[in-house]
Tab-separated table of C-alpha atoms in Angstrom:
chain	number	residue	atom	x	y	z
A	135	MET	CA	0.000	0.000	0.000
A	136	THR	CA	1.157	3.549	-0.778
A	137	LYS	CA	2.641	5.413	2.161
A	138	PRO	CA	0.672	8.543	3.104
A	139	ILE	CA	2.611	11.801	2.837
A	140	ALA	CA	1.632	14.958	4.702
A	141	LEU	CA	2.554	18.491	3.669
A	142	ILE	CA	2.575	20.859	6.629
A	143	ASP	CA	2.446	24.537	5.675
A	144	CYS	CA	2.632	27.399	8.170
A	145	ASN	CA	-0.236	29.818	7.574
A	146	ASN	CA	0.904	33.325	6.579
A	147	PHE	CA	4.183	32.447	8.264
A	148	TYR	CA	5.910	35.827	8.552
A	149	ALA	CA	2.746	37.527	9.790
A	150	SER	CA	2.114	34.645	12.225
A	151	CYS	CA	5.643	34.991	13.647
A	152	GLU	CA	4.994	38.676	14.329
A	153	ARG	CA	1.765	37.819	16.166
A	154	VAL	CA	3.322	35.228	18.471
A	155	PHE	CA	5.052	37.922	20.512
A	156	GLN	CA	2.646	40.767	19.744
A	157	PRO	CA	-0.859	39.466	20.512
A	158	GLN	CA	-2.273	42.944	19.935
A	159	LEU	CA	-1.821	42.183	16.218
A	160	MET	CA	-4.354	39.332	16.335
A	161	GLY	CA	-7.163	40.016	13.879
A	162	LYS	CA	-5.364	43.054	12.454
A	163	PRO	CA	-4.179	43.325	8.819
A	164	ILE	CA	-0.385	42.854	8.692
A	165	VAL	CA	2.115	43.164	5.853
A	166	VAL	CA	5.820	42.363	5.953
A	167	LEU	CA	8.149	44.346	3.704
A	168	SER	CA	11.179	43.171	1.752
A	169	ASN	CA	14.770	44.294	2.298
A	170	ASN	CA	15.136	48.061	2.632
A	171	ASP	CA	11.371	48.242	3.274
A	172	GLY	CA	10.814	47.977	-0.459
A	173	CYS	CA	7.642	46.030	-1.207
A	174	VAL	CA	5.138	43.624	0.342
A	175	ILE	CA	6.430	40.039	0.597
A	176	ALA	CA	3.904	38.626	3.099
A	177	ARG	CA	0.306	39.385	4.087
A	178	SER	CA	-2.088	38.217	6.758
A	179	ASN	CA	-5.550	37.045	5.691
A	180	GLU	CA	-6.966	40.364	6.887
A	181	ALA	CA	-4.572	42.266	4.607
A	182	LYS	CA	-5.467	40.025	1.675
A	183	ALA	CA	-9.178	40.719	2.319
A	184	LEU	CA	-8.451	44.458	2.051
A	185	GLY	CA	-7.010	43.931	-1.419
A	186	VAL	CA	-3.335	44.414	-0.528
A	187	GLU	CA	-1.345	42.852	-3.365
A	188	MET	CA	1.857	40.873	-3.091
A	189	GLY	CA	4.761	42.963	-4.315
A	190	ALA	CA	3.004	46.287	-3.701
A	191	PRO	CA	5.681	49.010	-3.258
A	192	TRP	CA	5.626	50.514	0.226
A	193	HIS	CA	6.434	54.071	-0.881
A	194	LEU	CA	3.482	54.094	-3.298
A	195	ASN	CA	1.011	52.609	-0.815
A	196	LYS	CA	2.013	54.283	2.443
A	197	GLU	CA	-1.026	56.574	2.698
A	198	ASN	CA	-3.434	53.835	1.594
A	199	PHE	CA	-2.062	51.377	4.183
A	200	GLU	CA	-2.388	54.011	6.914
A	201	ARG	CA	-5.973	54.707	5.872
A	202	LEU	CA	-6.844	50.995	5.945
A	203	GLY	CA	-5.171	50.454	9.325
A	204	VAL	CA	-2.597	48.009	7.951
A	205	LYS	CA	0.199	47.207	10.410
A	206	ILE	CA	3.655	47.370	8.809
A	207	ARG	CA	6.649	45.238	9.750
A	208	SER	CA	10.132	45.086	8.241
A	209	SER	CA	11.398	41.595	7.433
A	210	ASN	CA	12.902	40.029	10.561
A	211	TYR	CA	14.696	36.967	9.238
A	212	ALA	CA	16.450	36.187	12.518
A	213	LEU	CA	13.046	35.733	14.170
A	214	TYR	CA	11.491	33.880	11.230
A	215	GLY	CA	14.413	31.469	10.909
A	216	ASP	CA	14.381	30.580	14.603
A	217	MET	CA	10.595	30.129	14.670
A	218	SER	CA	10.864	27.873	11.615
A	219	ALA	CA	13.439	25.712	13.425
A	220	ARG	CA	11.074	25.429	16.411
A	221	VAL	CA	8.206	24.330	14.172
A	222	MET	CA	10.385	21.714	12.452
A	223	ARG	CA	11.594	20.318	15.797
A	224	THR	CA	7.974	19.978	16.889
A	225	LEU	CA	7.014	18.184	13.671
A	226	ARG	CA	9.668	15.529	14.338
A	227	GLN	CA	7.544	14.397	17.293
A	228	PHE	CA	4.993	13.105	14.771
A	229	SER	CA	7.201	11.221	12.309
A	230	PRO	CA	10.843	10.114	12.168
A	231	SER	CA	10.836	10.833	8.429
A	232	LEU	CA	10.722	14.598	7.796
A	233	GLU	CA	11.884	16.712	4.869
A	234	VAL	CA	12.206	20.447	5.476
A	235	TYR	CA	11.125	21.827	2.106
A	236	SER	CA	11.278	25.557	2.862
A	237	ILE	CA	11.241	27.965	5.803
A	238	ASP	CA	7.498	27.358	6.283
A	239	GLU	CA	6.856	23.942	4.686
A	240	ALA	CA	7.764	20.348	5.460
A	241	PHE	CA	6.827	16.881	4.219
A	242	LEU	CA	6.194	14.058	6.681
A	243	CYS	CA	5.858	10.345	5.996
A	244	LEU	CA	2.887	9.025	7.993
A	245	ASP	CA	3.375	5.343	7.226
A	246	GLY	CA	1.854	3.129	9.922
A	247	ILE	CA	-0.553	5.788	11.265
A	248	ALA	CA	-4.018	4.245	11.572
A	249	ASP	CA	-6.088	7.415	11.941
A	250	LEU	CA	-4.450	9.967	9.673
A	251	GLU	CA	-6.914	12.782	10.228
A	252	ASN	CA	-6.798	12.653	14.046
A	253	HIS	CA	-3.013	12.397	13.929
A	254	ALA	CA	-2.914	15.526	11.767
A	255	ARG	CA	-5.273	17.386	14.102
A	256	ASP	CA	-3.071	16.488	17.082
A	257	LEU	CA	-0.111	17.770	15.083
A	258	ARG	CA	-1.818	21.131	14.379
A	259	LYS	CA	-2.796	21.509	18.016
A	260	THR	CA	0.695	20.707	19.293
A	261	VAL	CA	2.474	23.037	16.869
A	262	ALA	CA	0.100	25.864	17.803
A	263	GLN	CA	0.552	25.182	21.528
A	264	TRP	CA	4.343	24.812	21.470
A	265	THR	CA	5.217	27.542	18.952
A	266	GLY	CA	2.119	29.712	18.470
A	267	ILE	CA	2.226	29.156	14.703
A	268	PRO	CA	-0.968	27.952	12.927
A	269	VAL	CA	-0.426	25.289	10.257
A	270	SER	CA	-2.468	23.512	7.600
A	271	VAL	CA	-2.015	19.817	6.797
A	272	GLY	CA	-2.661	18.109	3.465
A	273	ILE	CA	-2.371	14.296	3.275
A	274	ALA	CA	-2.120	12.221	0.089
A	275	PRO	CA	-0.191	9.287	-1.402
A	276	THR	CA	2.241	11.602	-3.274
A	277	LYS	CA	3.935	14.931	-2.661
A	278	THR	CA	2.139	16.595	-5.582
A	279	LEU	CA	-1.288	15.500	-4.339
A	280	ALA	CA	-0.320	16.486	-0.783
A	281	LYS	CA	0.245	20.012	-2.120
A	282	VAL	CA	-3.280	19.942	-3.589
A	283	ALA	CA	-4.713	18.648	-0.310
A	284	ASN	CA	-2.928	21.369	1.630
A	285	LYS	CA	-4.347	24.039	-0.667
A	286	ILE	CA	-7.852	22.760	0.140
A	287	ALA	CA	-7.052	22.602	3.866
A	288	LYS	CA	-6.073	26.290	3.733
A	289	SER	CA	-8.993	27.534	1.649
A	290	ASP	CA	-11.917	25.429	2.928
A	291	ALA	CA	-12.990	26.537	6.404
A	292	ARG	CA	-14.958	23.300	6.851
A	293	SER	CA	-11.724	21.276	6.741
A	294	GLY	CA	-10.485	22.667	10.051
A	295	GLY	CA	-7.002	22.960	8.589
A	296	VAL	CA	-6.701	19.258	7.665
A	297	PHE	CA	-7.616	17.548	4.386
A	298	CYS	CA	-6.981	13.993	3.168
A	299	LEU	CA	-6.782	12.900	-0.472
A	300	MET	CA	-5.997	9.218	-0.015
A	301	ASP	CA	-9.064	8.044	-1.971
A	302	ASP	CA	-9.020	8.008	-5.788
A	303	GLY	CA	-12.514	9.495	-5.992
A	304	GLN	CA	-11.527	12.365	-3.699
A	305	GLN	CA	-8.474	13.038	-5.847
A	306	ILE	CA	-10.524	13.270	-9.039
A	307	ALA	CA	-13.064	15.585	-7.399
A	308	ALA	CA	-10.285	17.850	-6.108
A	309	LEU	CA	-8.443	18.024	-9.445
A	310	LYS	CA	-11.662	19.075	-11.213
A	311	LYS	CA	-11.832	22.251	-9.107
A	312	ILE	CA	-8.341	23.646	-9.715
A	313	GLY	CA	-6.289	24.933	-12.625
A	314	LEU	CA	-3.041	23.686	-14.110
A	315	THR	CA	-0.987	26.427	-12.454
A	316	ASP	CA	-2.317	25.280	-9.064
A	317	ILE	CA	-0.257	22.109	-9.485
A	318	TRP	CA	3.207	22.031	-7.919
A	319	GLY	CA	5.802	22.389	-10.675
A	320	ILE	CA	3.523	23.847	-13.369
A	321	ALA	CA	4.129	27.537	-14.043
A	322	HIS	CA	2.329	29.796	-16.513
A	323	ARG	CA	4.425	28.980	-19.587
A	324	LEU	CA	4.244	25.228	-19.083
A	325	ALA	CA	0.488	25.492	-18.543
A	326	LEU	CA	0.144	27.254	-21.921
A	327	ARG	CA	2.158	24.513	-23.644
A	328	LEU	CA	-0.007	21.821	-22.057
A	329	GLN	CA	-3.183	23.635	-23.091
A	330	GLU	CA	-1.955	23.805	-26.695
A	331	THR	CA	-1.983	19.988	-26.749
A	332	GLY	CA	-5.512	19.787	-25.317
A	333	MET	CA	-4.670	19.303	-21.628
A	334	THR	CA	-6.668	22.140	-20.059
A	335	SER	CA	-6.969	20.827	-16.496
A	336	PRO	CA	-4.972	18.761	-13.981
A	337	LEU	CA	-7.416	15.918	-14.589
A	338	ASP	CA	-6.513	15.907	-18.305
A	339	LEU	CA	-2.824	15.733	-17.411
A	340	ARG	CA	-3.541	12.895	-14.992
A	341	ASP	CA	-5.319	10.789	-17.601
A	342	VAL	CA	-2.908	11.125	-20.555
A	343	ASP	CA	-0.491	8.274	-21.237
A	344	PRO	CA	2.689	9.135	-19.261
A	345	LYS	CA	4.883	7.892	-22.137
A	346	LEU	CA	3.340	10.452	-24.489
A	347	ILE	CA	3.865	13.173	-21.916
A	348	ARG	CA	7.514	12.178	-21.563
A	349	GLN	CA	8.044	12.356	-25.329
A	350	ALA	CA	6.457	15.816	-25.574
A	351	PHE	CA	7.472	17.479	-22.295
A	352	GLY	CA	10.216	15.415	-20.675
A	353	VAL	CA	10.601	13.294	-17.564
A	354	THR	CA	9.781	16.069	-15.093
A	355	VAL	CA	6.240	16.567	-16.421
A	356	GLU	CA	5.817	12.789	-16.695
A	357	ARG	CA	6.531	12.528	-12.963
A	358	ILE	CA	3.951	15.216	-12.219
A	359	ALA	CA	1.341	13.261	-14.201
A	360	LEU	CA	2.186	10.017	-12.404
A	361	GLU	CA	2.053	11.738	-9.012
A	362	LEU	CA	-1.414	13.072	-9.878
A	363	ARG	CA	-2.401	9.412	-10.423
A	364	GLY	CA	-1.186	8.556	-6.949
A	365	VAL	CA	2.082	6.976	-8.108
A	366	PRO	CA	4.957	8.274	-5.907
A	367	CYS	CA	7.910	9.607	-7.914
A	368	LEU	CA	9.347	12.006	-5.342
A	369	GLU	CA	10.592	10.410	-2.140
A	370	ILE	CA	10.872	12.041	1.275
A	371	GLU	CA	14.460	13.335	1.611
A	372	ASP	CA	15.294	12.795	5.286
A	373	ILE	CA	18.810	14.141	4.787
A	374	SER	CA	19.241	17.194	2.595
A	375	PRO	CA	22.031	16.877	0.020
A	376	PRO	CA	25.117	18.868	1.030
A	377	ARG	CA	25.236	22.371	-0.405
A	378	LYS	CA	27.859	23.175	-3.009
A	379	SER	CA	27.778	26.931	-2.486
A	380	LEU	CA	26.185	29.685	-0.428
A	381	VAL	CA	25.849	33.449	-0.672
A	382	ALA	CA	25.611	36.303	1.825
A	383	SER	CA	24.486	39.484	0.100
A	384	ARG	CA	22.237	42.495	0.672
A	385	SER	CA	21.369	45.780	-0.983
A	386	PHE	CA	22.533	48.778	1.001
A	387	GLY	CA	20.191	51.106	2.872
A	388	ARG	CA	21.930	54.006	1.118
A	389	PRO	CA	24.452	54.187	-1.751
A	390	VAL	CA	27.997	53.361	-0.646
A	391	GLU	CA	30.844	55.410	-2.129
A	392	ILE	CA	33.498	55.237	0.601
A	393	LEU	CA	35.936	52.319	0.671
A	394	ASN	CA	35.796	52.024	4.482
A	395	ASP	CA	32.015	51.482	4.365
A	396	MET	CA	32.414	48.843	1.651
A	397	HIS	CA	35.138	47.159	3.739
A	398	GLU	CA	32.701	46.859	6.649
A	399	ALA	CA	29.904	45.544	4.436
A	400	VAL	CA	32.028	42.886	2.728
A	401	ALA	CA	33.537	41.835	6.071
A	402	THR	CA	30.028	41.513	7.539
A	403	TYR	CA	28.818	39.360	4.642
A	404	ALA	CA	31.936	37.181	4.816
A	405	ASN	CA	31.357	36.707	8.545
A	406	ARG	CA	27.727	35.712	7.973
A	407	ALA	CA	28.604	33.326	5.167
A	408	ALA	CA	31.236	31.610	7.313
A	409	GLU	CA	28.748	31.294	10.162
A	410	LYS	CA	26.171	29.674	7.860
A	411	MET	CA	28.805	27.300	6.550
A	412	ARG	CA	29.878	26.193	10.033
A	413	LYS	CA	26.271	25.391	10.955
A	414	GLN	CA	26.335	22.820	8.152
A	415	ASN	CA	29.833	21.559	9.076
A	416	LEU	CA	31.248	22.679	5.717
A	417	ALA	CA	34.422	24.452	4.600
A	418	THR	CA	35.693	26.193	1.465
A	419	ALA	CA	38.884	27.253	-0.262
A	420	ASN	CA	37.166	29.423	-2.910
A	421	ILE	CA	35.781	32.841	-1.967
A	422	VAL	CA	34.162	35.235	-4.438
A	423	VAL	CA	33.432	38.871	-3.600
A	424	PHE	CA	31.286	41.069	-5.853
A	425	ILE	CA	30.154	44.710	-5.889
A	426	GLU	CA	27.692	46.502	-8.179
A	427	THR	CA	25.988	49.832	-8.731
A	428	ASN	CA	22.240	50.362	-9.194
A	429	SER	CA	21.434	49.481	-12.825
A	430	PHE	CA	18.012	51.122	-12.501
A	431	ARG	CA	19.590	54.543	-11.979
A	432	LYS	CA	20.546	55.255	-15.572
A	433	GLN	CA	21.779	58.728	-14.624
A	434	ASP	CA	24.584	57.205	-12.515
A	435	ARG	CA	27.855	55.741	-13.789
A	436	GLN	CA	27.580	51.953	-13.830
A	437	TYR	CA	30.111	49.382	-12.665
A	438	ARG	CA	30.056	45.804	-11.482
A	439	ALA	CA	32.876	43.373	-10.820
A	440	SER	CA	33.784	40.199	-8.974
A	441	GLN	CA	37.001	38.567	-7.810
A	442	THR	CA	37.787	34.999	-6.769
A	443	VAL	CA	40.345	34.331	-4.042
A	444	ASN	CA	41.671	30.792	-3.607
A	445	LEU	CA	43.034	29.508	-0.294
A	446	SER	CA	45.623	26.747	0.002
A	447	VAL	CA	43.548	24.928	2.652
A	448	ALA	CA	39.745	24.840	2.932
A	449	THR	CA	38.452	26.590	6.048
A	450	ALA	CA	35.341	27.773	7.894
A	451	ASP	CA	37.279	30.354	9.913
A	452	SER	CA	35.546	33.748	9.826
A	453	GLY	CA	38.852	35.599	10.107
A	454	LYS	CA	40.477	33.803	7.188
A	455	ILE	CA	37.412	34.078	4.964
A	456	THR	CA	37.031	37.771	5.787
A	457	THR	CA	40.720	38.408	5.001
A	458	ALA	CA	40.321	36.657	1.643
A	459	ALA	CA	37.140	38.573	0.815
A	460	LEU	CA	38.766	41.927	1.615
A	461	LYS	CA	41.739	40.973	-0.541
A	462	GLY	CA	39.317	40.356	-3.406
A	463	LEU	CA	37.569	43.670	-2.728
A	464	SER	CA	40.842	45.599	-2.972
A	465	ALA	CA	41.373	44.140	-6.457
A	466	ILE	CA	38.008	45.294	-7.846
A	467	TRP	CA	37.261	48.500	-5.926
A	468	ARG	CA	36.902	51.603	-8.060
A	469	SER	CA	36.258	55.044	-6.595
A	470	GLY	CA	33.710	57.460	-8.003
A	471	PHE	CA	30.740	55.090	-8.114
A	472	LEU	CA	27.562	54.841	-6.043
A	473	TYR	CA	27.427	51.181	-5.045
A	474	LYS	CA	24.052	49.583	-4.346
A	475	LYS	CA	24.987	46.017	-3.450
A	476	ALA	CA	27.835	43.749	-2.433
A	477	GLY	CA	28.150	40.125	-1.490
A	478	VAL	CA	30.345	37.145	-0.724
A	479	MET	CA	29.948	33.697	-2.326
A	480	LEU	CA	31.563	30.561	-0.943
A	481	LEU	CA	32.068	27.922	-3.645
A	482	ASP	CA	33.019	24.231	-3.836
A	483	LEU	CA	31.959	23.511	-0.257
A	484	VAL	CA	33.331	20.337	1.316
A	485	SER	CA	32.795	18.534	4.607
A	486	ALA	CA	34.803	20.203	7.366
A	487	ASP	CA	35.641	16.737	8.701
A	488	HIS	CA	37.531	15.837	5.513
A	489	VAL	CA	39.707	18.914	5.056
A	490	GLN	CA	43.327	18.127	4.236
A	491	GLY	CA	45.449	20.281	6.566
A	492	SER	CA	48.696	22.081	5.767
A	493	LEU	CA	51.944	20.122	5.919
A	494	PHE	CA	53.815	23.166	7.234
A	495	GLN	CA	51.160	24.251	9.786
A	496	PRO	CA	49.658	20.934	10.962
A	497	THR	CA	47.954	22.370	14.053
A	498	ASP	CA	46.483	25.444	12.340
A	499	THR	CA	43.224	23.715	11.323
A	500	LEU	CA	42.613	22.392	14.837
A	501	VAL	CA	43.279	25.780	16.452
A	502	SER	CA	41.038	27.510	13.953
A	503	LYS	CA	38.222	25.035	14.558
A	504	ALA	CA	38.443	25.414	18.339
A	505	ARG	CA	38.426	29.213	18.010
A	506	MET	CA	35.312	29.178	15.842
A	507	GLN	CA	33.524	26.732	18.159
A	508	ALA	CA	34.128	29.086	21.095
A	509	MET	CA	32.966	32.082	19.072
A	510	ASP	CA	29.760	30.351	17.910
A	511	ALA	CA	28.977	29.123	21.423
A	512	ILE	CA	29.254	32.642	22.866
A	513	ASN	CA	27.149	34.160	20.062
A	514	GLN	CA	24.515	31.475	20.454
A	515	ARG	CA	24.236	32.158	24.173
A	516	PHE	CA	24.473	35.943	24.241
A	517	GLY	CA	23.181	36.908	20.814
A	518	ARG	CA	24.460	37.145	17.267
A	519	GLY	CA	27.390	39.504	16.873
A	520	THR	CA	28.477	39.433	20.521
A	521	ILE	CA	31.869	38.360	19.181
A	522	ARG	CA	32.695	39.128	15.573
A	523	VAL	CA	35.554	40.031	13.286
A	524	ALA	CA	36.687	43.616	14.009
A	525	ALA	CA	36.619	44.494	10.301
A	526	THR	CA	32.799	44.418	10.379
A	527	GLY	CA	32.862	47.773	12.199
A	528	LEU	CA	30.481	49.256	14.752
A	529	GLN	CA	28.181	51.824	13.103
A	530	ALA	CA	27.177	50.095	9.827
A	531	SER	CA	25.415	53.139	8.397
A	532	TRP	CA	25.168	51.241	5.087
A	533	GLN	CA	22.872	48.589	6.597
A	534	LEU	CA	19.394	47.815	5.276
A	535	ARG	CA	16.548	50.162	6.062
A	536	ARG	CA	14.349	48.396	8.607
A	537	ASN	CA	12.229	51.154	10.058
A	538	PHE	CA	9.426	48.824	11.160
A	539	MET	CA	11.339	45.796	12.436
A	540	SER	CA	10.128	44.053	15.557
A	541	ALA	CA	12.486	42.631	18.173
A	542	ARG	CA	14.445	39.385	17.705
A	543	TYR	CA	12.580	37.872	20.630
A	544	THR	CA	14.191	34.428	20.531
A	545	THR	CA	17.793	34.980	19.429
A	546	ASP	CA	19.081	38.079	21.246
A	547	TRP	CA	19.263	38.474	25.032
A	548	ARG	CA	18.874	42.237	24.662
A	549	GLU	CA	15.548	41.839	22.856
A	550	LEU	CA	13.792	39.195	24.933
A	551	LEU	CA	10.089	39.706	25.512
A	552	ARG	CA	9.458	41.646	28.732
A	553	VAL	CA	6.321	40.905	30.737
């Protein structure tokens, strides 16, 4: 028998995170803005009901939001990331097989569960009680159908946040009510191509011979069609494949034209990238730094450049990675430009446990690792940035604009909730 798969999706996740520590926001329309308070990237149901559109620019809608009573929050990724980790830890109480799909979504294998619906309702109740985050649960024999079930669980108030699509008749009825672009993996262009061949609904795609679909659209679309039939093609990935690269980059809150400010920004991004890498027990010997002006400001002189710096031994040491990044910056820096963005990329990541040390400095890797472990432990206990590379500076006037950011209630001792 096919193993049931559940998709758990946090409802309006960013807005829900804001409400956990600010109960006065319950029932109020909330929007969360992108970096530099640019545009809307998340909305509560109340904001959606008022007609607030995703991607709406803040500066063009300021007066309208004030008139409608919309509560504004800057993106608070430290809070959202920690709340996501808490939700995922809670979900592991309900299945040993869990795949974290995104910051607010996860797949669970519910094989062996006799009463799927009651199990899912217990899950919703526990997550809400332990974390304060409301979730919806869709259950089906495949990941693609679980996405469909979750969509129904979110939109149909009668479902109580849980919907099962384990029965073939239920699956057909559900697929009749949605469009092609409602299916996971089918975007607008692919939907148009499918419609040109006569497949105008998910049910049509489900019923076409998979071999014909493979010939016309490839193996990826064939898998979607099979999954719509209830044939699993996408397994639960308990262990995420190791990353090959990662990036730390942000647009500046104001144009940067002074080398010292750019030094601080690049050092900060290098520090963050190294910290992310250590959390995954990875290391790198290839660091890329890049800087660029604002291409949308045609009246300004334009410039963009990048530089790769190679180390002799792979490392996760913030100091060494920052030194390499600043070396790369010195090679590409040009005065006389208004820079909008910079970033640091770490490439060809390898397991930190398998790094080949230096023949001439055999203890250097061990000392570096111990130093970073002490630094991470202190920052985890007392808050991010308690100890950091001096090159990151103190003022950071180039930082993102976050005029409406709430406190980092769970990751910084200085911003704990006070009762």
